[in-house]
C-alpha positions as a printed NumPy array, in Angstrom:
array([[  4.852,  18.853,   3.585],
       [  5.573,  15.316,   2.262],
       [  3.285,  14.288,  -0.687],
       [  2.399,  10.745,  -1.217],
       [  0.741,   9.677,  -4.502],
       [ -0.627,   6.232,  -5.027],
       [ -1.378,   4.799,  -8.42 ],
       [ -2.185,   1.391, -10.009],
       [ -5.631,   0.761,  -8.807],
       [ -8.439,  -0.366, -10.872],
       [-10.941,  -3.128, -11.639],
       [ -9.749,  -6.715, -11.588],
       [-11.309, -10.02 , -11.726],
       [-11.253, -12.371,  -8.706],
       [ -7.852, -14.293,  -8.758],
       [ -6.277, -11.521, -10.735],
       [ -3.409,  -9.236,  -9.751],
       [ -2.541,  -5.575,  -9.511],
       [  0.6  ,  -3.694,  -8.553],
       [  0.186,  -0.512,  -6.566],
       [  2.784,   2.251,  -6.423],
       [  3.37 ,   4.983,  -4.076],
       [  5.762,   7.739,  -4.776],
       [  6.982,  10.252,  -2.248],
       [  7.982,  13.862,  -3.025],
       [ 10.943,  13.331,  -0.61 ],
       [ 13.487,  10.674,   0.075],
       [ 12.283,   7.449,   1.695],
       [ 15.804,   6.221,   2.167],
       [ 16.06 ,   4.649,   5.707],
       [ 12.394,   5.28 ,   6.448],
       [  9.56 ,   2.861,   6.879],
       [  6.667,   2.979,   4.532],
       [  3.199,   1.359,   5.072],
       [  0.197,   0.323,   3.082],
       [ -3.384,   0.382,   4.376],
       [ -6.733,  -0.021,   2.882],
       [-10.285,   1.086,   3.832],
       [-13.508,  -0.669,   2.489],
       [-16.815,   1.092,   2.565],
       [-18.255,   1.316,   6.097],
       [-15.146,  -0.176,   7.612],
       [-12.19 ,   0.971,   9.505],
       [ -8.901,   1.651,   7.778],
       [ -6.95 ,  -1.607,   7.894],
       [ -3.206,  -2.068,   8.163],
       [ -1.685,  -4.174,   5.402],
       [  2.11 ,  -3.995,   5.458],
       [  5.054,  -2.117,   6.583],
       [  8.242,  -1.974,   4.554],
       [ 11.005,  -0.978,   7.005],
       [ 13.944,   1.182,   6.2  ],
       [ 16.198,  -1.797,   5.931],
       [ 13.765,  -3.621,   3.564],
       [ 12.214,  -6.012,   6.029],
       [  8.448,  -6.278,   5.681],
       [  5.683,  -7.276,   7.98 ],
       [  2.271,  -8.065,   6.714],
       [ -1.148,  -8.364,   8.023],
       [ -2.58 , -11.886,   8.359],
       [ -5.29 , -11.09 ,   5.811],
       [ -2.74 , -10.647,   2.99 ],
       [  0.141, -12.797,   3.933],
       [  1.133, -15.094,   1.062],
       [ -0.776, -12.992,  -1.424],
       [  0.537,  -9.428,  -1.217],
       [  4.131,  -8.525,  -1.568],
       [  5.64 ,  -5.216,  -0.609],
       [  8.826,  -3.749,  -2.141],
       [ 10.74 ,  -0.445,  -2.279],
       [ 12.946,   1.433,  -4.686],
       [ 14.74 ,   4.079,  -2.74 ],
       [ 16.167,   5.642,  -5.935],
       [ 12.683,   6.23 ,  -7.338],
       [ 11.242,   7.174,  -4.048],
       [  8.613,   4.552,  -4.426],
       [  7.112,   1.684,  -2.553],
       [  5.014,  -0.978,  -4.245],
       [  2.344,  -3.431,  -3.223],
       [  2.029,  -6.411,  -5.543],
       [ -1.35 ,  -7.978,  -4.964],
       [ -2.08 , -11.403,  -6.157],
       [ -4.884, -13.833,  -5.837],
       [ -7.137, -10.93 ,  -5.339],
       [-10.515, -11.572,  -3.697],
       [-13.714,  -9.644,  -3.67 ],
       [-13.059,  -8.854,  -0.076],
       [ -9.977,  -6.942,  -1.159],
       [-12.033,  -4.247,  -2.665],
       [-11.181,  -0.939,  -0.956],
       [ -9.335,   2.26 ,  -1.349],
       [ -5.639,   1.577,  -0.84 ],
       [ -3.405,   4.135,   1.017],
       [  0.255,   4.628,   1.291],
       [  1.407,   6.023,   4.743],
       [  4.722,   7.297,   6.024],
       [  4.944,   6.577,   9.743],
       [  8.091,   8.769,   9.952],
       [  6.173,  11.828,   8.851],
       [  2.477,  10.893,   9.519],
       [  1.618,  11.626,   5.98 ],
       [ -1.111,   9.834,   3.908],
       [ -1.55 ,   9.467,   0.287],
       [ -4.891,  10.285,  -1.376],
       [ -5.695,   6.624,  -2.029],
       [ -6.304,   4.557,  -5.087],
       [ -9.4  ,   2.495,  -5.683],
       [ -9.14 ,  -1.242,  -6.059],
       [-12.219,  -3.114,  -7.125],
       [-12.296,  -6.893,  -7.376],
       [-15.44 ,  -8.044,  -9.159],
       [-16.585, -10.438, -11.823]])
């Protein structure tokens, strides 16, 4: 089974930035990878998909603020989160649409 491990979450002030990482136990070359988040009491929300060829689509809620990236050699995808808002507080998850695997999530808390 593929394992996905997220890291990089933490506590940040509004307006601050964080970079999340998701490392796969197997190759991600040519395969799409996605980021989701889930806030308390809310449904899991799609954020971005980084396609196998590197093209990225974003949810409207994060366009212009969040930037996805991938490093196939490191088997890692990233989510650079800028201009963070309190509403961004959630557990952030990595997901592999090609294998239906989820990471365990990493907590992001935006608070003053």
